[in-house]
Amino acid sequence: MNVLNIPVDDALLAAWRGWLAPVRQPFYLTGGEAAALSLDALGLDTVPREGLTLTPEARDTVTEWNISALADRVAWLTLSDVDALPPVARRALLRAQVRHGRGNVPLGRAFPGLGLPPGRFLWRPEQLTAGVLARVVAASGVPCQRAEVPPDVWRAAQEVLPGVRALAGTFPQGSAGNCFGTVMGAAGVPGAAAEWMQREPFEAFLQERTRPGGRDGQPGTVLLWRSRDGLAQHAAVTLGGGWALHKAAQTWWTPRVVLPVPTLIRASRSVGWRLSRRSLR
C-alpha cells in the first residue's frame, strides 16, 4: 500500500503497529496525580522519571521532548492495567497525559468508523488496520511528489547526489535518520541517512563538502536554516529543476519527501530561523 505516495510493506506496517500499541507503555504523572489515582492500591507502582530510558521509537511515540517537567513520576502500564482502573481513574489518567504533553492519546471522535467512545483512548493492535495506520501516519505529513520529477532531473542530480534516488520517497525503518543525515546520505555519505545525525558531524560535512552560495534550480544546493544563535536547525537539498528533498523531523513516521522548492521552503519556516544556501562540491 502507499502512504503519502510512498510504498509501505507489511513489515513496516507491523512495526508501526507495535510502536503505536506497545504491550507496555509509560504514563507521566505528578506525585499528586499518582496519589490521587491510588495506583499503589492496585499494585501499580510509579517510578521517578529521572533516569528513565526509552527506545528511540517509544521516545518519538510519546513525544518525550514535549512532556512537562512537572510530570516527574512514570507508571509503566499494560492495556490490561489501564482497563482494570475504575472508569473515573482511567479517564483522569488519559487526560493527565494530554495535559502533560504526552503523545499517542488520540480522540475517539476522530475515528468514527471504529465505534469508539468520543473521548481519549489508547490504541489496541487489532484497531490498527493498514487503513488506520495509513491515516495516523499521514496525518502529520505531506504527500511526496517523487513521481513528478522528470527523468532528466534525476540523471543530472545523480552526479552530485549519488544517494538521493534511493532515499527519495522512503520511510525510515525506525527512529533513525533526520534532516542532516538525509542530506548527507543523499550526497553519498555511507550510513548517514540511517543515523540520528548530530550537529557536529553535519557541520564538519558542510565545511568539507560544500561552499557558500547556491541556486535553487541546480542540483546539490543545501538549504540550511539556522536559529538566531547560529545553530543549524534544519536542512534540505535541491535536486534541480525546482525540486528538493528533506526529512521534516527525526520521528519514525516522518518520510523523506520530494517537494517543489518553494513548497519545501514554506513548510520549513520557523520564527527566528534564517535560510542560507551552500553548494556541494
PDB file of C-alpha atoms in Angstrom:
ATOM      1  CA  MET A   1       0.000   0.000   0.000  1.00  0.00           C
ATOM      2  CA  ASN A   2       1.002   3.657  -0.341  1.00  0.00           C
ATOM      3  CA  VAL A   3       1.156   6.219   2.460  1.00  0.00           C
ATOM      4  CA  LEU A   4       1.793   9.823   1.412  1.00  0.00           C
ATOM      5  CA  ASN A   5       2.521   8.442  -2.076  1.00  0.00           C
ATOM      6  CA  ILE A   6       5.245   6.189  -0.633  1.00  0.00           C
ATOM      7  CA  PRO A   7       5.152   2.364  -0.829  1.00  0.00           C
ATOM      8  CA  VAL A   8       4.962   0.695   2.586  1.00  0.00           C
ATOM      9  CA  ASP A   9       5.378  -3.056   3.018  1.00  0.00           C
ATOM     10  CA  ASP A  10       3.750  -5.345   5.576  1.00  0.00           C
ATOM     11  CA  ALA A  11       6.861  -5.471   7.751  1.00  0.00           C
ATOM     12  CA  LEU A  12       6.896  -1.710   8.222  1.00  0.00           C
ATOM     13  CA  LEU A  13       3.145  -1.654   8.885  1.00  0.00           C
ATOM     14  CA  ALA A  14       3.704  -4.261  11.594  1.00  0.00           C
ATOM     15  CA  ALA A  15       6.467  -2.146  13.112  1.00  0.00           C
ATOM     16  CA  TRP A  16       4.209   0.935  13.155  1.00  0.00           C
ATOM     17  CA  ARG A  17       1.506  -1.122  14.850  1.00  0.00           C
ATOM     18  CA  GLY A  18       3.937  -2.200  17.542  1.00  0.00           C
ATOM     19  CA  TRP A  19       5.152   1.334  18.197  1.00  0.00           C
ATOM     20  CA  LEU A  20       1.632   2.748  18.460  1.00  0.00           C
ATOM     21  CA  ALA A  21       0.208  -0.110  20.537  1.00  0.00           C
ATOM     22  CA  PRO A  22       3.078  -1.492  22.640  1.00  0.00           C
ATOM     23  CA  VAL A  23       2.488  -4.189  25.226  1.00  0.00           C
ATOM     24  CA  ARG A  24       3.594  -1.792  27.958  1.00  0.00           C
ATOM     25  CA  GLN A  25       3.904   1.967  27.831  1.00  0.00           C
ATOM     26  CA  PRO A  26       4.832   4.904  30.108  1.00  0.00           C
ATOM     27  CA  PHE A  27       2.278   7.227  31.683  1.00  0.00           C
ATOM     28  CA  TYR A  28       3.518  10.519  33.096  1.00  0.00           C
ATOM     29  CA  LEU A  29       2.154  11.958  36.329  1.00  0.00           C
ATOM     30  CA  THR A  30       2.948  14.383  39.088  1.00  0.00           C
ATOM     31  CA  GLY A  31       3.315  12.921  42.576  1.00  0.00           C
ATOM     32  CA  GLY A  32      -0.069  14.384  43.494  1.00  0.00           C
ATOM     33  CA  GLU A  33      -1.751  12.842  40.468  1.00  0.00           C
ATOM     34  CA  ALA A  34      -0.211   9.450  41.185  1.00  0.00           C
ATOM     35  CA  ALA A  35      -1.525   9.600  44.750  1.00  0.00           C
ATOM     36  CA  ALA A  36      -4.979  10.740  43.624  1.00  0.00           C
ATOM     37  CA  LEU A  37      -5.241   7.843  41.201  1.00  0.00           C
ATOM     38  CA  SER A  38      -4.364   5.400  44.023  1.00  0.00           C
ATOM     39  CA  LEU A  39      -2.282   3.314  41.637  1.00  0.00           C
ATOM     40  CA  ASP A  40      -0.398   1.759  44.553  1.00  0.00           C
ATOM     41  CA  ALA A  41      -3.661   0.364  45.908  1.00  0.00           C
ATOM     42  CA  LEU A  42      -3.964  -1.571  42.647  1.00  0.00           C
ATOM     43  CA  GLY A  43      -0.386  -2.782  42.823  1.00  0.00           C
ATOM     44  CA  LEU A  44       0.703  -0.388  40.065  1.00  0.00           C
ATOM     45  CA  ASP A  45       3.797   1.450  41.205  1.00  0.00           C
ATOM     46  CA  THR A  46       5.250   4.644  39.807  1.00  0.00           C
ATOM     47  CA  VAL A  47       8.958   5.307  39.452  1.00  0.00           C
ATOM     48  CA  PRO A  48      10.941   8.548  39.217  1.00  0.00           C
ATOM     49  CA  ARG A  49      11.061   9.957  35.713  1.00  0.00           C
ATOM     50  CA  GLU A  50      14.700  10.921  36.208  1.00  0.00           C
ATOM     51  CA  GLY A  51      16.892   8.329  34.554  1.00  0.00           C
ATOM     52  CA  LEU A  52      14.003   6.909  32.512  1.00  0.00           C
ATOM     53  CA  THR A  53      15.257   5.027  29.451  1.00  0.00           C
ATOM     54  CA  LEU A  54      13.095   4.631  26.370  1.00  0.00           C
ATOM     55  CA  THR A  55      13.763   3.125  22.980  1.00  0.00           C
ATOM     56  CA  PRO A  56      14.077   5.781  20.266  1.00  0.00           C
ATOM     57  CA  GLU A  57      10.729   4.685  18.817  1.00  0.00           C
ATOM     58  CA  ALA A  58       8.979   4.907  22.194  1.00  0.00           C
ATOM     59  CA  ARG A  59      10.539   8.314  22.752  1.00  0.00           C
ATOM     60  CA  ASP A  60       9.024   9.521  19.482  1.00  0.00           C
ATOM     61  CA  THR A  61       5.648   7.864  20.018  1.00  0.00           C
ATOM     62  CA  VAL A  62       5.090   9.565  23.386  1.00  0.00           C
ATOM     63  CA  THR A  63       6.807  12.782  22.179  1.00  0.00           C
ATOM     64  CA  GLU A  64       9.026  12.690  25.243  1.00  0.00           C
ATOM     65  CA  TRP A  65      10.657  16.019  24.376  1.00  0.00           C
ATOM     66  CA  ASN A  66       7.274  17.710  24.763  1.00  0.00           C
ATOM     67  CA  ILE A  67       6.313  16.324  28.184  1.00  0.00           C
ATOM     68  CA  SER A  68       6.116  18.760  31.086  1.00  0.00           C
ATOM     69  CA  ALA A  69       8.952  18.655  33.591  1.00  0.00           C
ATOM     70  CA  LEU A  70       6.293  18.742  36.335  1.00  0.00           C
ATOM     71  CA  ALA A  71       5.301  15.172  35.454  1.00  0.00           C
ATOM     72  CA  ASP A  72       8.158  13.642  37.446  1.00  0.00           C
ATOM     73  CA  ARG A  73       6.661  10.173  38.032  1.00  0.00           C
ATOM     74  CA  VAL A  74       6.136   7.390  35.500  1.00  0.00           C
ATOM     75  CA  ALA A  75       3.781   4.424  35.658  1.00  0.00           C
ATOM     76  CA  TRP A  76       4.574   1.572  33.262  1.00  0.00           C
ATOM     77  CA  LEU A  77       1.198   0.068  32.438  1.00  0.00           C
ATOM     78  CA  THR A  78      -0.194  -2.515  30.057  1.00  0.00           C
ATOM     79  CA  LEU A  79      -3.555  -2.126  28.378  1.00  0.00           C
ATOM     80  CA  SER A  80      -4.903  -4.644  30.870  1.00  0.00           C
ATOM     81  CA  ASP A  81      -3.631  -2.464  33.718  1.00  0.00           C
ATOM     82  CA  VAL A  82      -5.392   0.559  32.266  1.00  0.00           C
ATOM     83  CA  ASP A  83      -8.588  -1.411  31.639  1.00  0.00           C
ATOM     84  CA  ALA A  84      -8.575  -2.530  35.288  1.00  0.00           C
ATOM     85  CA  LEU A  85      -8.694   1.057  36.553  1.00  0.00           C
ATOM     86  CA  PRO A  86     -12.064   2.432  37.643  1.00  0.00           C
ATOM     87  CA  PRO A  87     -13.564   4.414  34.746  1.00  0.00           C
ATOM     88  CA  VAL A  88     -13.103   7.749  36.524  1.00  0.00           C
ATOM     89  CA  ALA A  89      -9.434   6.989  37.233  1.00  0.00           C
ATOM     90  CA  ARG A  90      -8.876   5.756  33.668  1.00  0.00           C
ATOM     91  CA  ARG A  91     -10.269   8.973  32.205  1.00  0.00           C
ATOM     92  CA  ALA A  92      -8.200  11.046  34.632  1.00  0.00           C
ATOM     93  CA  LEU A  93      -5.042   9.134  33.671  1.00  0.00           C
ATOM     94  CA  LEU A  94      -5.540   9.771  29.962  1.00  0.00           C
ATOM     95  CA  ARG A  95      -6.464  13.417  30.460  1.00  0.00           C
ATOM     96  CA  ALA A  96      -3.283  13.859  32.500  1.00  0.00           C
ATOM     97  CA  GLN A  97      -1.226  12.537  29.584  1.00  0.00           C
ATOM     98  CA  VAL A  98      -2.714  15.122  27.250  1.00  0.00           C
ATOM     99  CA  ARG A  99      -2.237  17.866  29.843  1.00  0.00           C
ATOM    100  CA  HIS A 100       1.433  16.984  30.274  1.00  0.00           C
ATOM    101  CA  GLY A 101       2.081  16.827  26.511  1.00  0.00           C
ATOM    102  CA  ARG A 102       2.419  13.082  26.016  1.00  0.00           C
ATOM    103  CA  GLY A 103       1.658  11.885  22.510  1.00  0.00           C
ATOM    104  CA  ASN A 104      -0.345   8.921  21.200  1.00  0.00           C
ATOM    105  CA  VAL A 105      -3.524   9.519  23.214  1.00  0.00           C
ATOM    106  CA  PRO A 106      -5.975  10.066  20.344  1.00  0.00           C
ATOM    107  CA  LEU A 107      -9.602  11.133  20.456  1.00  0.00           C
ATOM    108  CA  GLY A 108     -12.197   8.522  19.639  1.00  0.00           C
ATOM    109  CA  ARG A 109     -14.366  11.058  17.818  1.00  0.00           C
ATOM    110  CA  ALA A 110     -11.584  11.456  15.252  1.00  0.00           C
ATOM    111  CA  PHE A 111     -12.069   7.806  14.195  1.00  0.00           C
ATOM    112  CA  PRO A 112     -15.852   7.370  13.883  1.00  0.00           C
ATOM    113  CA  GLY A 113     -15.573   4.190  11.852  1.00  0.00           C
ATOM    114  CA  LEU A 114     -14.040   2.281  14.766  1.00  0.00           C
ATOM    115  CA  GLY A 115     -17.036   2.544  17.066  1.00  0.00           C
ATOM    116  CA  LEU A 116     -15.040   4.179  19.849  1.00  0.00           C
ATOM    117  CA  PRO A 117     -16.320   6.476  22.596  1.00  0.00           C
ATOM    118  CA  PRO A 118     -15.640  10.134  21.745  1.00  0.00           C
ATOM    119  CA  GLY A 119     -13.006  10.761  24.425  1.00  0.00           C
ATOM    120  CA  ARG A 120      -9.337   9.848  24.772  1.00  0.00           C
ATOM    121  CA  PHE A 121      -8.268   6.252  24.262  1.00  0.00           C
ATOM    122  CA  LEU A 122      -5.235   4.021  23.706  1.00  0.00           C
ATOM    123  CA  TRP A 123      -4.638   2.072  20.526  1.00  0.00           C
ATOM    124  CA  ARG A 124      -5.053  -1.700  20.522  1.00  0.00           C
ATOM    125  CA  PRO A 125      -3.229  -3.720  17.863  1.00  0.00           C
ATOM    126  CA  GLU A 126      -6.430  -5.044  16.320  1.00  0.00           C
ATOM    127  CA  GLN A 127      -7.705  -1.491  15.713  1.00  0.00           C
ATOM    128  CA  LEU A 128      -4.610  -0.558  13.742  1.00  0.00           C
ATOM    129  CA  THR A 129      -5.512  -1.986  10.366  1.00  0.00           C
ATOM    130  CA  ALA A 130      -3.486  -0.947   7.340  1.00  0.00           C
ATOM    131  CA  GLY A 131      -6.021   1.766   6.554  1.00  0.00           C
ATOM    132  CA  VAL A 132      -5.978   3.189  10.071  1.00  0.00           C
ATOM    133  CA  LEU A 133      -2.179   3.107  10.193  1.00  0.00           C
ATOM    134  CA  ALA A 134      -2.030   4.971   6.900  1.00  0.00           C
ATOM    135  CA  ARG A 135      -4.370   7.624   8.249  1.00  0.00           C
ATOM    136  CA  VAL A 136      -2.459   8.046  11.520  1.00  0.00           C
ATOM    137  CA  VAL A 137       0.938   8.330   9.830  1.00  0.00           C
ATOM    138  CA  ALA A 138      -0.299  10.571   7.025  1.00  0.00           C
ATOM    139  CA  ALA A 139      -1.976  12.998   9.432  1.00  0.00           C
ATOM    140  CA  SER A 140       1.240  14.887  10.143  1.00  0.00           C
ATOM    141  CA  GLY A 141       2.888  14.621   6.728  1.00  0.00           C
ATOM    142  CA  VAL A 142       2.661  15.925   3.187  1.00  0.00           C
ATOM    143  CA  PRO A 143       2.483  13.695   0.085  1.00  0.00           C
ATOM    144  CA  CYS A 144       5.775  13.006  -1.621  1.00  0.00           C
ATOM    145  CA  GLN A 145       5.971  14.200  -5.253  1.00  0.00           C
ATOM    146  CA  ARG A 146       8.867  11.998  -6.341  1.00  0.00           C
ATOM    147  CA  ALA A 147       6.852  10.569  -9.240  1.00  0.00           C
ATOM    148  CA  GLU A 148       6.538  14.042 -10.780  1.00  0.00           C
ATOM    149  CA  VAL A 149      10.284  14.616 -11.061  1.00  0.00           C
ATOM    150  CA  PRO A 150      11.351  14.262 -14.737  1.00  0.00           C
ATOM    151  CA  PRO A 151      13.925  11.585 -15.626  1.00  0.00           C
ATOM    152  CA  ASP A 152      16.445  14.171 -16.827  1.00  0.00           C
ATOM    153  CA  VAL A 153      16.358  15.849 -13.405  1.00  0.00           C
ATOM    154  CA  TRP A 154      17.171  12.553 -11.712  1.00  0.00           C
ATOM    155  CA  ARG A 155      20.031  11.927 -14.146  1.00  0.00           C
ATOM    156  CA  ALA A 156      21.583  15.326 -13.507  1.00  0.00           C
ATOM    157  CA  ALA A 157      21.092  15.036  -9.743  1.00  0.00           C
ATOM    158  CA  GLN A 158      22.849  11.654  -9.643  1.00  0.00           C
ATOM    159  CA  GLU A 159      26.173  13.271 -10.495  1.00  0.00           C
ATOM    160  CA  VAL A 160      26.308  15.303  -7.259  1.00  0.00           C
ATOM    161  CA  LEU A 161      23.785  13.342  -5.173  1.00  0.00           C
ATOM    162  CA  PRO A 162      24.574   9.654  -5.719  1.00  0.00           C
ATOM    163  CA  GLY A 163      22.347   8.539  -2.827  1.00  0.00           C
ATOM    164  CA  VAL A 164      19.349  10.725  -3.471  1.00  0.00           C
ATOM    165  CA  ARG A 165      17.231   8.452  -5.655  1.00  0.00           C
ATOM    166  CA  ALA A 166      17.378   5.557  -3.181  1.00  0.00           C
ATOM    167  CA  LEU A 167      16.269   7.839  -0.327  1.00  0.00           C
ATOM    168  CA  ALA A 168      13.616   9.925  -2.051  1.00  0.00           C
ATOM    169  CA  GLY A 169      10.124   8.727  -1.222  1.00  0.00           C
ATOM    170  CA  THR A 170      11.003   6.369   1.633  1.00  0.00           C
ATOM    171  CA  PHE A 171      10.080   5.967   5.280  1.00  0.00           C
ATOM    172  CA  PRO A 172      12.831   5.228   7.806  1.00  0.00           C
ATOM    173  CA  GLN A 173      12.924   1.791   9.385  1.00  0.00           C
ATOM    174  CA  GLY A 174      12.604   3.324  12.845  1.00  0.00           C
ATOM    175  CA  SER A 175      13.599   6.424  14.773  1.00  0.00           C
ATOM    176  CA  ALA A 176      16.878   6.811  12.959  1.00  0.00           C
ATOM    177  CA  GLY A 177      17.770   9.432  10.433  1.00  0.00           C
ATOM    178  CA  ASN A 178      16.938  13.124  10.465  1.00  0.00           C
ATOM    179  CA  CYS A 179      17.219  16.077   8.109  1.00  0.00           C
ATOM    180  CA  PHE A 180      21.008  16.339   8.471  1.00  0.00           C
ATOM    181  CA  GLY A 181      21.563  12.633   7.865  1.00  0.00           C
ATOM    182  CA  THR A 182      19.213  12.726   4.875  1.00  0.00           C
ATOM    183  CA  VAL A 183      21.212  15.493   3.196  1.00  0.00           C
ATOM    184  CA  MET A 184      24.495  13.696   3.913  1.00  0.00           C
ATOM    185  CA  GLY A 185      23.087  10.373   2.707  1.00  0.00           C
ATOM    186  CA  ALA A 186      21.834  11.967  -0.500  1.00  0.00           C
ATOM    187  CA  ALA A 187      25.338  13.315  -1.028  1.00  0.00           C
ATOM    188  CA  GLY A 188      26.717   9.785  -0.763  1.00  0.00           C
ATOM    189  CA  VAL A 189      27.956   9.591   2.836  1.00  0.00           C
ATOM    190  CA  PRO A 190      27.586   5.877   3.738  1.00  0.00           C
ATOM    191  CA  GLY A 191      25.151   5.137   6.576  1.00  0.00           C
ATOM    192  CA  ALA A 192      24.361   8.787   7.255  1.00  0.00           C
ATOM    193  CA  ALA A 193      20.683   8.567   6.333  1.00  0.00           C
ATOM    194  CA  ALA A 194      20.061   5.868   8.941  1.00  0.00           C
ATOM    195  CA  GLU A 195      21.710   7.840  11.752  1.00  0.00           C
ATOM    196  CA  TRP A 196      20.289  10.497  14.050  1.00  0.00           C
ATOM    197  CA  MET A 197      22.972  12.886  12.837  1.00  0.00           C
ATOM    198  CA  GLN A 198      24.149  15.447  15.353  1.00  0.00           C
ATOM    199  CA  ARG A 199      25.168  18.997  14.520  1.00  0.00           C
ATOM    200  CA  GLU A 200      28.918  18.491  14.928  1.00  0.00           C
ATOM    201  CA  PRO A 201      29.391  15.885  12.161  1.00  0.00           C
ATOM    202  CA  PHE A 202      26.927  17.752   9.964  1.00  0.00           C
ATOM    203  CA  GLU A 203      28.866  21.000  10.371  1.00  0.00           C
ATOM    204  CA  ALA A 204      32.057  19.111   9.542  1.00  0.00           C
ATOM    205  CA  PHE A 205      30.351  17.782   6.390  1.00  0.00           C
ATOM    206  CA  LEU A 206      29.335  21.321   5.403  1.00  0.00           C
ATOM    207  CA  GLN A 207      32.903  22.568   5.829  1.00  0.00           C
ATOM    208  CA  GLU A 208      34.447  19.679   3.903  1.00  0.00           C
ATOM    209  CA  ARG A 209      31.895  19.111   1.151  1.00  0.00           C
ATOM    210  CA  THR A 210      30.188  22.468   0.477  1.00  0.00           C
ATOM    211  CA  ARG A 211      30.948  26.091  -0.320  1.00  0.00           C
ATOM    212  CA  PRO A 212      28.817  29.192   0.393  1.00  0.00           C
ATOM    213  CA  GLY A 213      26.045  30.072  -2.037  1.00  0.00           C
ATOM    214  CA  GLY A 214      23.933  28.102  -4.458  1.00  0.00           C
ATOM    215  CA  ARG A 215      20.906  28.265  -6.746  1.00  0.00           C
ATOM    216  CA  ASP A 216      17.605  26.555  -6.066  1.00  0.00           C
ATOM    217  CA  GLY A 217      17.249  25.425  -9.680  1.00  0.00           C
ATOM    218  CA  GLN A 218      20.502  23.468  -9.643  1.00  0.00           C
ATOM    219  CA  PRO A 219      21.161  20.056  -8.053  1.00  0.00           C
ATOM    220  CA  GLY A 220      23.200  19.933  -4.865  1.00  0.00           C
ATOM    221  CA  THR A 221      22.274  23.216  -3.177  1.00  0.00           C
ATOM    222  CA  VAL A 222      21.959  22.633   0.557  1.00  0.00           C
ATOM    223  CA  LEU A 223      19.137  24.702   2.045  1.00  0.00           C
ATOM    224  CA  LEU A 224      20.189  25.423   5.608  1.00  0.00           C
ATOM    225  CA  TRP A 225      18.127  27.014   8.362  1.00  0.00           C
ATOM    226  CA  ARG A 226      19.886  28.412  11.434  1.00  0.00           C
ATOM    227  CA  SER A 227      18.396  29.904  14.575  1.00  0.00           C
ATOM    228  CA  ARG A 228      19.452  33.277  15.956  1.00  0.00           C
ATOM    229  CA  ASP A 229      22.215  31.621  17.996  1.00  0.00           C
ATOM    230  CA  GLY A 230      23.761  30.265  14.793  1.00  0.00           C
ATOM    231  CA  LEU A 231      22.840  26.626  15.399  1.00  0.00           C
ATOM    232  CA  ALA A 232      21.754  24.547  12.408  1.00  0.00           C
ATOM    233  CA  GLN A 233      18.090  23.613  12.864  1.00  0.00           C
ATOM    234  CA  HIS A 234      17.024  22.099   9.551  1.00  0.00           C
ATOM    235  CA  ALA A 235      18.456  21.188   6.165  1.00  0.00           C
ATOM    236  CA  ALA A 236      17.284  20.085   2.735  1.00  0.00           C
ATOM    237  CA  VAL A 237      18.943  19.624  -0.643  1.00  0.00           C
ATOM    238  CA  THR A 238      17.850  20.569  -4.153  1.00  0.00           C
ATOM    239  CA  LEU A 239      17.574  18.030  -6.960  1.00  0.00           C
ATOM    240  CA  GLY A 240      17.460  20.612  -9.750  1.00  0.00           C
ATOM    241  CA  GLY A 241      14.534  21.543 -11.933  1.00  0.00           C
ATOM    242  CA  GLY A 242      12.761  23.196  -8.993  1.00  0.00           C
ATOM    243  CA  TRP A 243      12.670  20.104  -6.766  1.00  0.00           C
ATOM    244  CA  ALA A 244      14.179  19.371  -3.343  1.00  0.00           C
ATOM    245  CA  LEU A 245      14.397  16.579  -0.779  1.00  0.00           C
ATOM    246  CA  HIS A 246      14.120  16.711   3.006  1.00  0.00           C
ATOM    247  CA  LYS A 247      13.069  14.792   6.084  1.00  0.00           C
ATOM    248  CA  ALA A 248      10.918  17.188   8.058  1.00  0.00           C
ATOM    249  CA  ALA A 249      11.620  15.643  11.501  1.00  0.00           C
ATOM    250  CA  GLN A 250      13.573  12.847  13.147  1.00  0.00           C
ATOM    251  CA  THR A 251      10.485  10.832  14.093  1.00  0.00           C
ATOM    252  CA  TRP A 252       9.767   7.319  12.791  1.00  0.00           C
ATOM    253  CA  TRP A 253       6.598   8.440  10.992  1.00  0.00           C
ATOM    254  CA  THR A 254       8.365  11.206   9.023  1.00  0.00           C
ATOM    255  CA  PRO A 255       9.339  10.189   5.477  1.00  0.00           C
ATOM    256  CA  ARG A 256      11.981  11.577   3.146  1.00  0.00           C
ATOM    257  CA  VAL A 257       9.883  13.522   0.659  1.00  0.00           C
ATOM    258  CA  VAL A 258      10.429  15.331  -2.609  1.00  0.00           C
ATOM    259  CA  LEU A 259       8.617  18.655  -2.946  1.00  0.00           C
ATOM    260  CA  PRO A 260       8.810  21.749  -5.129  1.00  0.00           C
ATOM    261  CA  VAL A 261      11.462  24.019  -3.649  1.00  0.00           C
ATOM    262  CA  PRO A 262       9.067  26.888  -2.777  1.00  0.00           C
ATOM    263  CA  THR A 263       6.688  24.441  -1.066  1.00  0.00           C
ATOM    264  CA  LEU A 264       9.501  22.891   0.956  1.00  0.00           C
ATOM    265  CA  ILE A 265      10.833  26.322   1.982  1.00  0.00           C
ATOM    266  CA  ARG A 266       7.400  27.492   3.120  1.00  0.00           C
ATOM    267  CA  ALA A 267       6.854  24.298   5.107  1.00  0.00           C
ATOM    268  CA  SER A 268      10.238  24.631   6.834  1.00  0.00           C
ATOM    269  CA  ARG A 269       9.906  28.223   8.016  1.00  0.00           C
ATOM    270  CA  SER A 270      10.020  28.850  11.728  1.00  0.00           C
ATOM    271  CA  VAL A 271      10.138  32.049  13.758  1.00  0.00           C
ATOM    272  CA  GLY A 272      13.720  33.080  14.349  1.00  0.00           C
ATOM    273  CA  TRP A 273      15.225  30.798  11.686  1.00  0.00           C
ATOM    274  CA  ARG A 274      17.182  32.207   8.766  1.00  0.00           C
ATOM    275  CA  LEU A 275      17.685  30.386   5.464  1.00  0.00           C
ATOM    276  CA  SER A 276      21.083  30.254   3.770  1.00  0.00           C
ATOM    277  CA  ARG A 277      22.476  28.162   0.927  1.00  0.00           C
ATOM    278  CA  ARG A 278      25.622  26.128   0.334  1.00  0.00           C
ATOM    279  CA  SER A 279      26.628  24.168  -2.764  1.00  0.00           C
ATOM    280  CA  LEU A 280      28.014  20.649  -2.773  1.00  0.00           C
ATOM    281  CA  ARG A 281      31.440  20.367  -4.342  1.00  0.00           C
TER     282      ARG A 281
END
